[in-house]
Coordinates of C-alpha atoms in Angstrom, one line a residue:
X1 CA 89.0 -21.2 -84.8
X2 CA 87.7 -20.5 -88.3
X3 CA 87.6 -24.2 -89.5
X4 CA 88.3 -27.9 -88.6
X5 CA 88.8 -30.4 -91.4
X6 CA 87.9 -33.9 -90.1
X7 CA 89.4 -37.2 -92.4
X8 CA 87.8 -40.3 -91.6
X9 CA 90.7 -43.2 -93.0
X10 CA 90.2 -46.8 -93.5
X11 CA 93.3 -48.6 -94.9
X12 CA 94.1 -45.8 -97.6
X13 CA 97.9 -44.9 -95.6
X14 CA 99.5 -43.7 -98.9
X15 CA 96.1 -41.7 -100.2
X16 CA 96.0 -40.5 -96.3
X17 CA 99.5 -38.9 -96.3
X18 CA 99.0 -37.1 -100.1
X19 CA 95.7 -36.1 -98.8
X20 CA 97.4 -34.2 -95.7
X21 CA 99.7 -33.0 -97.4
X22 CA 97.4 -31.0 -99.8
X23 CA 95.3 -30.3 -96.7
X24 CA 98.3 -28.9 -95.1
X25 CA 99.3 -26.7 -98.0
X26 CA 95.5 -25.3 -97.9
X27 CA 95.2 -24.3 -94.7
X28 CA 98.2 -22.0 -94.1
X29 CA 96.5 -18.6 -94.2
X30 CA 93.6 -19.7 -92.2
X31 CA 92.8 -20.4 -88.2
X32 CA 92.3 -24.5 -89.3
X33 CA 93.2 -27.7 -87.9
X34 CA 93.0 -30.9 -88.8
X35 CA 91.5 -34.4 -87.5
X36 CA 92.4 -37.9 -88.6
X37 CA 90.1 -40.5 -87.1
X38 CA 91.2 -43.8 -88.1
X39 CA 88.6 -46.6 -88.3
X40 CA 91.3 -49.2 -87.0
X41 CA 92.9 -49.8 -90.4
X42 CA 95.1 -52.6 -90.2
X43 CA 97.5 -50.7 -92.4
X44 CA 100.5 -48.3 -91.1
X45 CA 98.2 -45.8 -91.4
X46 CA 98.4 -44.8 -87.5
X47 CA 102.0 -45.1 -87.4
X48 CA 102.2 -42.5 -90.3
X49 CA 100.4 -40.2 -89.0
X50 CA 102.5 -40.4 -85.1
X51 CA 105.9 -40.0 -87.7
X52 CA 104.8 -37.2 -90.2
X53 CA 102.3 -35.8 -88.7
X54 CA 102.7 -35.5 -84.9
X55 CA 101.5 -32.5 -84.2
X56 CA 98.1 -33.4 -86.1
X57 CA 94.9 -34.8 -83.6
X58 CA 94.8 -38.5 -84.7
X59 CA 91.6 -40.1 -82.9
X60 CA 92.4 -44.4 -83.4
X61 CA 89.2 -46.0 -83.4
X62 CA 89.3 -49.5 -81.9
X63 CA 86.8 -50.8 -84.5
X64 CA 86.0 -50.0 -88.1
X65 CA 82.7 -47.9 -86.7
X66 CA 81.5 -46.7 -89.6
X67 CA 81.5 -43.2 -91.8
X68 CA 78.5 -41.7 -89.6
X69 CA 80.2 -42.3 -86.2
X70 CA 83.4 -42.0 -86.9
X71 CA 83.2 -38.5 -87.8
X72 CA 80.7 -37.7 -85.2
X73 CA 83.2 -38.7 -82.8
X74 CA 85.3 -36.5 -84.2
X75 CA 83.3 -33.2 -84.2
X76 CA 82.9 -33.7 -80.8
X77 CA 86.3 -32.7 -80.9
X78 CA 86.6 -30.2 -83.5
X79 CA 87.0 -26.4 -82.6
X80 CA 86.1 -24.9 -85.9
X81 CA 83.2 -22.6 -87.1
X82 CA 83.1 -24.4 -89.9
X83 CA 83.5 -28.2 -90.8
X84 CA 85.2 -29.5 -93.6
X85 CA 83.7 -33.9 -93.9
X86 CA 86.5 -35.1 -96.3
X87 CA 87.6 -38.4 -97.8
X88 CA 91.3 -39.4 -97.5
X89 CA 91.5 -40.4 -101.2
X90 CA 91.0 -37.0 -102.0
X91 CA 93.5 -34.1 -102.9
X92 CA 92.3 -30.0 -102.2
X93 CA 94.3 -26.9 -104.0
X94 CA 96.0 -24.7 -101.9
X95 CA 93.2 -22.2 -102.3
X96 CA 90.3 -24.5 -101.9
X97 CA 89.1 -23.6 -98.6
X98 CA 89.8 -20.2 -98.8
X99 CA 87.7 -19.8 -102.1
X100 CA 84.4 -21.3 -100.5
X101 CA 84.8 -19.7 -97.2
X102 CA 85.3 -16.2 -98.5
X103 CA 82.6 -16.3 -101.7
X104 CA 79.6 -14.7 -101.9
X105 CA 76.0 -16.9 -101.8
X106 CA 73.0 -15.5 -103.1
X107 CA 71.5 -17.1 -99.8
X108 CA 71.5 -15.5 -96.5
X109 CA 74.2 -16.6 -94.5
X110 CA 71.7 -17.8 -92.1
X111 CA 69.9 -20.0 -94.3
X112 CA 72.9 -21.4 -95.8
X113 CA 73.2 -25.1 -95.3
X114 CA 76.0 -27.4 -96.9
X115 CA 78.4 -26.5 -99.2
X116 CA 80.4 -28.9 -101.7
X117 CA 81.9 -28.3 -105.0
X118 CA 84.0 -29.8 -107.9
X119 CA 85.1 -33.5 -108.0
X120 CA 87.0 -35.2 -110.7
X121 CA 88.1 -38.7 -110.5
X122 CA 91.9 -39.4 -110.9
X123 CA 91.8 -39.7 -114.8
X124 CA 90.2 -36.0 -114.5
X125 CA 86.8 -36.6 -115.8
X126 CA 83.9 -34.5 -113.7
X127 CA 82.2 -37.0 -110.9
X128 CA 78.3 -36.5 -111.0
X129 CA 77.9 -36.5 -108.0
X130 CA 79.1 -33.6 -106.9
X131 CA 75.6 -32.1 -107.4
X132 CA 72.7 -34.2 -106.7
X133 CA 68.4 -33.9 -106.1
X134 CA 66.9 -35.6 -103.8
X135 CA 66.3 -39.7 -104.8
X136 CA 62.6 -40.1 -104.5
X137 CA 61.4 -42.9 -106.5
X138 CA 61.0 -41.3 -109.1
X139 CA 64.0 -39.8 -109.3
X140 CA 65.6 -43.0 -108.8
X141 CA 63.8 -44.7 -111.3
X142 CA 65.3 -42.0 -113.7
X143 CA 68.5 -43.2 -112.8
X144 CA 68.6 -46.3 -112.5
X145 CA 67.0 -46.9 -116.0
X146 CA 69.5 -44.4 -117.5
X147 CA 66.8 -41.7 -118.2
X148 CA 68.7 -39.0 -117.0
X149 CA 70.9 -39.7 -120.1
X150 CA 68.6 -40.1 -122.8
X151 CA 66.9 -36.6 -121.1
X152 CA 69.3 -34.5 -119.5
X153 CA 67.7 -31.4 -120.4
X154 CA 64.5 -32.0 -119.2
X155 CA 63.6 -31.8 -115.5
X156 CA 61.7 -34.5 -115.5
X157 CA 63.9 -37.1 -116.0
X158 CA 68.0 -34.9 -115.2
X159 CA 66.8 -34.7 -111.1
X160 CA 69.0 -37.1 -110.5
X161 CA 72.7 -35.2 -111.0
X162 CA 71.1 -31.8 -110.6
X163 CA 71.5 -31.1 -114.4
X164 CA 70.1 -27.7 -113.9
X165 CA 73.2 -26.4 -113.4
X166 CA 76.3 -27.8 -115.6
X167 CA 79.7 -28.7 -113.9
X168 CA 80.8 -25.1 -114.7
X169 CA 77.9 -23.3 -113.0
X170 CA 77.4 -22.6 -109.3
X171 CA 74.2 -22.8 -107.5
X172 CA 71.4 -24.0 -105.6
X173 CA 71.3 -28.1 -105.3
X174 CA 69.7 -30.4 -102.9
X175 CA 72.1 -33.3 -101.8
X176 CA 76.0 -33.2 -102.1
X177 CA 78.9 -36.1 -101.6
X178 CA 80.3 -36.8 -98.0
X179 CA 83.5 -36.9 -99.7
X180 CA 84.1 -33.0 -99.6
X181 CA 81.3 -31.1 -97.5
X182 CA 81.7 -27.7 -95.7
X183 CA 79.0 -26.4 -93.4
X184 CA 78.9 -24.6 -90.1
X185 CA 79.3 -26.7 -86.6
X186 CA 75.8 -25.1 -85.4
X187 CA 74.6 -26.6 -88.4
X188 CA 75.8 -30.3 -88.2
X189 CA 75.1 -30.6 -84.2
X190 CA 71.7 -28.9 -84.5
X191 CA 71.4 -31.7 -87.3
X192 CA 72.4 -34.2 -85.0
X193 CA 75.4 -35.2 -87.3
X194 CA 75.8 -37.8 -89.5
X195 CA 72.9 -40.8 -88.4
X196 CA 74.6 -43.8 -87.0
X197 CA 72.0 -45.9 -87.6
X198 CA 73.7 -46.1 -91.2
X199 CA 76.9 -47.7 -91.3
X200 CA 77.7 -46.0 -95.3
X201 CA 76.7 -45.0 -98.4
X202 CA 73.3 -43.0 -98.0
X203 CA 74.8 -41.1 -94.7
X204 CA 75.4 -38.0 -97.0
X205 CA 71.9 -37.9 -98.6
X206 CA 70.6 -38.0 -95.5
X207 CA 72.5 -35.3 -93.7
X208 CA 71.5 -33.0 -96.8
X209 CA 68.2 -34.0 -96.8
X210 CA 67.8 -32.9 -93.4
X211 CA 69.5 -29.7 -94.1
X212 CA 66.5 -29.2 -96.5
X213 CA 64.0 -30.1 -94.2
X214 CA 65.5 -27.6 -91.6
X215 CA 65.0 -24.4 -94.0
X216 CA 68.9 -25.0 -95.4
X217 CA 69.8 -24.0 -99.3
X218 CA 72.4 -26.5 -99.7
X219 CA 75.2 -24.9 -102.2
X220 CA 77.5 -26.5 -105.3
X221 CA 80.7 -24.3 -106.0
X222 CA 81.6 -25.4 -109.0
X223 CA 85.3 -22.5 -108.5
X224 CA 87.3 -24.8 -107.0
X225 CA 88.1 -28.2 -107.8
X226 CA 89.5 -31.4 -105.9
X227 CA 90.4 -35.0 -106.7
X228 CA 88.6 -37.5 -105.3
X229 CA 89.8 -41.2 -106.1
X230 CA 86.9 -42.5 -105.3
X231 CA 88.0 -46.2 -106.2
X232 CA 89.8 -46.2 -102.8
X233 CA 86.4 -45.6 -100.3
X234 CA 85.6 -49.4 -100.7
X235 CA 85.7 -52.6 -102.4
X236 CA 83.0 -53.1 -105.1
X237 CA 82.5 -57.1 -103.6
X238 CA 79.0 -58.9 -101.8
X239 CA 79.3 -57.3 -98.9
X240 CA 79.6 -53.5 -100.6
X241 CA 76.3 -54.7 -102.7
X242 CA 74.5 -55.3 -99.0
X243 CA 75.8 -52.4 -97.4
X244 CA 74.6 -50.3 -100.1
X245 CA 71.1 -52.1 -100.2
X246 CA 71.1 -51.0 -96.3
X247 CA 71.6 -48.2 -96.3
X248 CA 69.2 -47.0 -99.4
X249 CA 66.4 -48.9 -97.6
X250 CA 67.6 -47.0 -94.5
X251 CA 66.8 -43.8 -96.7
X252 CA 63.7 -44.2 -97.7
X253 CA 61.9 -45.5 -94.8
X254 CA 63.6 -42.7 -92.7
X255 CA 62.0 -40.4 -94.7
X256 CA 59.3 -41.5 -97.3
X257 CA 56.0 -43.0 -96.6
X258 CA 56.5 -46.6 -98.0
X259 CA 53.7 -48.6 -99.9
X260 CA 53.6 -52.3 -100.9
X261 CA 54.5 -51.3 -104.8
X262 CA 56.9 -48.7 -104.3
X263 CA 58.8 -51.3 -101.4
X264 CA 58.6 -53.8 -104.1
X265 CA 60.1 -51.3 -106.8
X266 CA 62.6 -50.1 -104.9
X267 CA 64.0 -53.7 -103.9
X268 CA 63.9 -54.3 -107.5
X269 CA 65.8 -51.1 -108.0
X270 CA 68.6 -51.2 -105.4
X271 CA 69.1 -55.0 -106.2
X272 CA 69.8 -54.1 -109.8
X273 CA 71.7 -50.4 -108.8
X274 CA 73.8 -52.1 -106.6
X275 CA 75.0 -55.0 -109.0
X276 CA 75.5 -52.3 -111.5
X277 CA 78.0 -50.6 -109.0
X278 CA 79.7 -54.3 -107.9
X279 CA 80.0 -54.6 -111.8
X280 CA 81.5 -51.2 -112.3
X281 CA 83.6 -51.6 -109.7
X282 CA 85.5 -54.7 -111.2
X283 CA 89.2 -54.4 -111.5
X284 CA 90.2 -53.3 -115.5
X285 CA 93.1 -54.6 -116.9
X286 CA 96.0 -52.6 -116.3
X287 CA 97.9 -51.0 -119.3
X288 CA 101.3 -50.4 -118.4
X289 CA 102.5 -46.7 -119.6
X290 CA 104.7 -47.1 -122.9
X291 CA 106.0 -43.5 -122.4
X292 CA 106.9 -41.8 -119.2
X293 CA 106.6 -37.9 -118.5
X294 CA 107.9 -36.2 -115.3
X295 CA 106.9 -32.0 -114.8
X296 CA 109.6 -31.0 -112.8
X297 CA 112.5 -29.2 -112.6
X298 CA 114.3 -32.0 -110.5
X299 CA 116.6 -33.7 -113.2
X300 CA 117.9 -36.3 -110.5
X301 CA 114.1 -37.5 -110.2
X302 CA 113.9 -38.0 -113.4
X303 CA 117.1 -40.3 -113.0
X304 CA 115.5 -41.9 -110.0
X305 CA 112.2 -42.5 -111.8
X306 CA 114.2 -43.9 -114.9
X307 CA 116.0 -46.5 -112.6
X308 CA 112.3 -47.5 -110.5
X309 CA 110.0 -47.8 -113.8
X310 CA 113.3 -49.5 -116.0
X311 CA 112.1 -46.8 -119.1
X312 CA 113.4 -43.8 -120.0
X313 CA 111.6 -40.7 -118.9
X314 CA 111.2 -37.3 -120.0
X315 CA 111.2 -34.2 -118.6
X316 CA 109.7 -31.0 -119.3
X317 CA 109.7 -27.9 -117.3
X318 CA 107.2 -24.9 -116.7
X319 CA 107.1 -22.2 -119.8
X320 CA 106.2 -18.8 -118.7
X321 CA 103.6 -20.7 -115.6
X322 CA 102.2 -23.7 -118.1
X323 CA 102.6 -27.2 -118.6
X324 CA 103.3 -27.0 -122.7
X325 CA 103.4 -31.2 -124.0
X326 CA 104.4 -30.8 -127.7
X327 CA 102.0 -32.8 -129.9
X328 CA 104.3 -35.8 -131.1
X329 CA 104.1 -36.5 -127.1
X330 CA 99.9 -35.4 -127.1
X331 CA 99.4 -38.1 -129.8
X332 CA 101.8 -40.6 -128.3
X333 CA 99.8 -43.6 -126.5
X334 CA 99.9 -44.9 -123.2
X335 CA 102.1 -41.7 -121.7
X336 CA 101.9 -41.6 -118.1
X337 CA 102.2 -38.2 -117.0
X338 CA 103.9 -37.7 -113.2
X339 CA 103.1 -34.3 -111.7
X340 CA 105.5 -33.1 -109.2
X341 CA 103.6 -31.5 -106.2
X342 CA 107.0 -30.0 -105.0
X343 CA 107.5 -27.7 -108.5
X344 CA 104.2 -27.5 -109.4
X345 CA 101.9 -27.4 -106.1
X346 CA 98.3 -29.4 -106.1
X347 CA 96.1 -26.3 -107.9
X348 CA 98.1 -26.8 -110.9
X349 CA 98.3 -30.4 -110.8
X350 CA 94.7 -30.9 -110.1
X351 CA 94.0 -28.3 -113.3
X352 CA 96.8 -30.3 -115.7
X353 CA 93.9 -33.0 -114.8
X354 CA 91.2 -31.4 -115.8
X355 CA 92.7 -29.7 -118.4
X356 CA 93.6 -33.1 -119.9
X357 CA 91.0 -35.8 -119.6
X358 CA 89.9 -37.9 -122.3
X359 CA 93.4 -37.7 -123.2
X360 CA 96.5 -40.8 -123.9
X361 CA 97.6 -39.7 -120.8
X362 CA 97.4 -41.0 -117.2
X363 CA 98.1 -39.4 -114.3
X364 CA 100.7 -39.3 -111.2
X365 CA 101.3 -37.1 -108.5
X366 CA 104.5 -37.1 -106.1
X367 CA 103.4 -35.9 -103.2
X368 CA 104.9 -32.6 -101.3
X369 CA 108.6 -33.9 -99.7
X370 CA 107.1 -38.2 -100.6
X371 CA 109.4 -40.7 -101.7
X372 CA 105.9 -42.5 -103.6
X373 CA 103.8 -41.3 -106.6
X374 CA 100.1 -42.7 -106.5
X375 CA 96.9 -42.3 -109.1
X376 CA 93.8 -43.7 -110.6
X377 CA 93.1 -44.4 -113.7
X378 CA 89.1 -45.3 -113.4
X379 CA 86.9 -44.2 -110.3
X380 CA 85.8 -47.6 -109.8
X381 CA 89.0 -49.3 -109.7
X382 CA 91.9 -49.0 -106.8
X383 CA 94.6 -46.8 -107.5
X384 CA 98.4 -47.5 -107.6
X385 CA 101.6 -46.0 -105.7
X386 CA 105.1 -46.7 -106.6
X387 CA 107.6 -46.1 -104.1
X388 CA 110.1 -44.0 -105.1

């Protein structure tokens, strides 16, 4: 078997099933399967998965174990050459897997260790850490202080978010996002998998960082690009803020020799990182859509839509392959745009993203054959799904 994508879910049933879905679609020309291991969510996200997805291996934890066990258990399991670690708030293209498993590296096959590639969050902007360096202290201290903005073209201080290379340019990086990661099986048991002495948060630097230290050129492919929600992995509350503490102090002794000043620093450091991320990750107020756009080519959607949201909607099909928006709608505010997977598929949908960040627009998907449509509109906040 050429590949085995693994999902470890946690209470994310509807971001689970569009995440599937899109997994499903981008696996049909290759010798794949796929893994759910749930971390006993006490959501119906286990009875989804035994109705839609039967013939899918679903592995039901009994406790929340964790990201690093949870998908150990499951590669235990797995059959795949390859390995695919991916977060159920995410959404691949149908050619996603395909694309990195068939391109060309300038490293040797042999030496090659982890392979990740484009994120955006649900509003379409580029997540950062896609591409990473390794967080010595310095490093960290560059980015916690918000050097790597002030400087992002010199390598002293742009380590942080591998600025080397820009979004739109593949190459060699040191420490990629658990949310998507391809490597081969060898590679991850001779690694000893994910280290379950960390319950979250620094597992993926860790398993990258040991890639390096192994001989491995980890790998960002910036030619395809998935959604990753992001808000949905956690909560921002206390006990984020001392599981993130954890886990970087799990880092750095693991791996750095550790003084009185720079332990001093770097508890000074985390402390102020991780209220930074609890204050990012507070709730914004919502903005309800004042216009409503559906893609499709389903006019009694657009009539159910109408009826669920109580505001008119407008459709607009595809012209010659594109999504045209005239510009009266472009400069409207507040339009909520609502990308239907079943015309469209996700590659388009994930592009119309990207395409159109930093827009008026927000952003929808129905999933393939779903009666919901789900988003984001920040990475740090949850997402919303209307059922349909």
């Amino acid at each position: 078997m050429q590949l085995s994508v693994i999902i470890l879910n946690y209470n994310v049933r509807y971001f689970l099933e569009q995440c599937v879905l899109s997994v499903e679609k981008a696996i049909q020309n290759l010798e794949a399967e796929i893994i759910v291991v749930d971390n006993h969510s006490s959501d119906d996200s286990c009875a989804l998965m035994k109705q839609r997805f039967p013939h899918i291996k679903l592995i039901e934890n009994k406790a929340n174990l964790g990201f690093p066990k949870g998908n150990n258990i499951a590669v235990k399991q797995a059959k795949g050459e390859y390995l695919c670690i991916l977060n159920p708030d995410t959404v691949v293209a149908e050619d996603t897997f395909e694309k990195i498993l068939n391109s060309q590296h300038p490293t040797p096959n042999s030496q090659l260790g982890i392979i990740g590639c484009k994120l955006i969050d649900g509003a379409g902007n580029f997540l950062p850490e896609s591409k990473r360096g390794v967080p010595t202290p310095w490093v960290a201290f560059t980015k916690i202080f918000g050097w790597y903005k002030i400087f992002p073209k010199t390598r002293l201080f742009n380590q942080y978010y591998a600025q080397h290379l820009s979004d739109n340019q593949s190459g060699e990086v040191d420490i990629l996002v658990g949310a998507f990661m391809i490597m081969k099986r060898e590679l991850y048991n001779d690694l000893g998998g994910f280290d379950e002495n960390c319950f979250m948060y620094s597992d993926d630097i860790d398993l990258s960082y040991m890639a390096l230290q192994k001989g491995k050129t980890n790998y960002y492919f910036h030619e395809t690009t998935v959604i990753h929600y992001k808000g949905e992995s956690t909560v921002r509350d206390g006990t984020y803020m001392k599981r993130f503490q954890e886990a970087m102090n799990f880092f750095y002794k693991k791996h750095f020799k550790v003084s009185f000043f720079f332990s001093f620093f770097m508890k000074i450091g985390i402390v102020f990182f991780s209220l930074v991320k609890v204050f990012q990750g507070k709730a914004q107020p919502k903005v309800n859509p004042e216009n409503y756009l559906l893609v499709s080519d389903n006019e009694a959607l657009k009539e159910k839509l109408a009826h669920k949201l109580q505001k008119s909607v407008e459709r607009i099909p595809l012209e010659n392959g594109k999504i045209v928006i005239s510009q009266t709608i472009s400069k409207a505010k507040n339009t909520e745009v609502i990308l239907d997977t079943n015309y469209l598929g996700f590659k388009k949908s994930i592009a119309f993203l990207e395409e159109n960040k930093n827009k008026s627009f927000t952003f929808k998907l129905l999933p393939v054959a779903s009666d919901f449509i789900i988003g984001s509109n920040n990475s740090n906040d949850r997402g919303e799904v209307i059922k349909i």
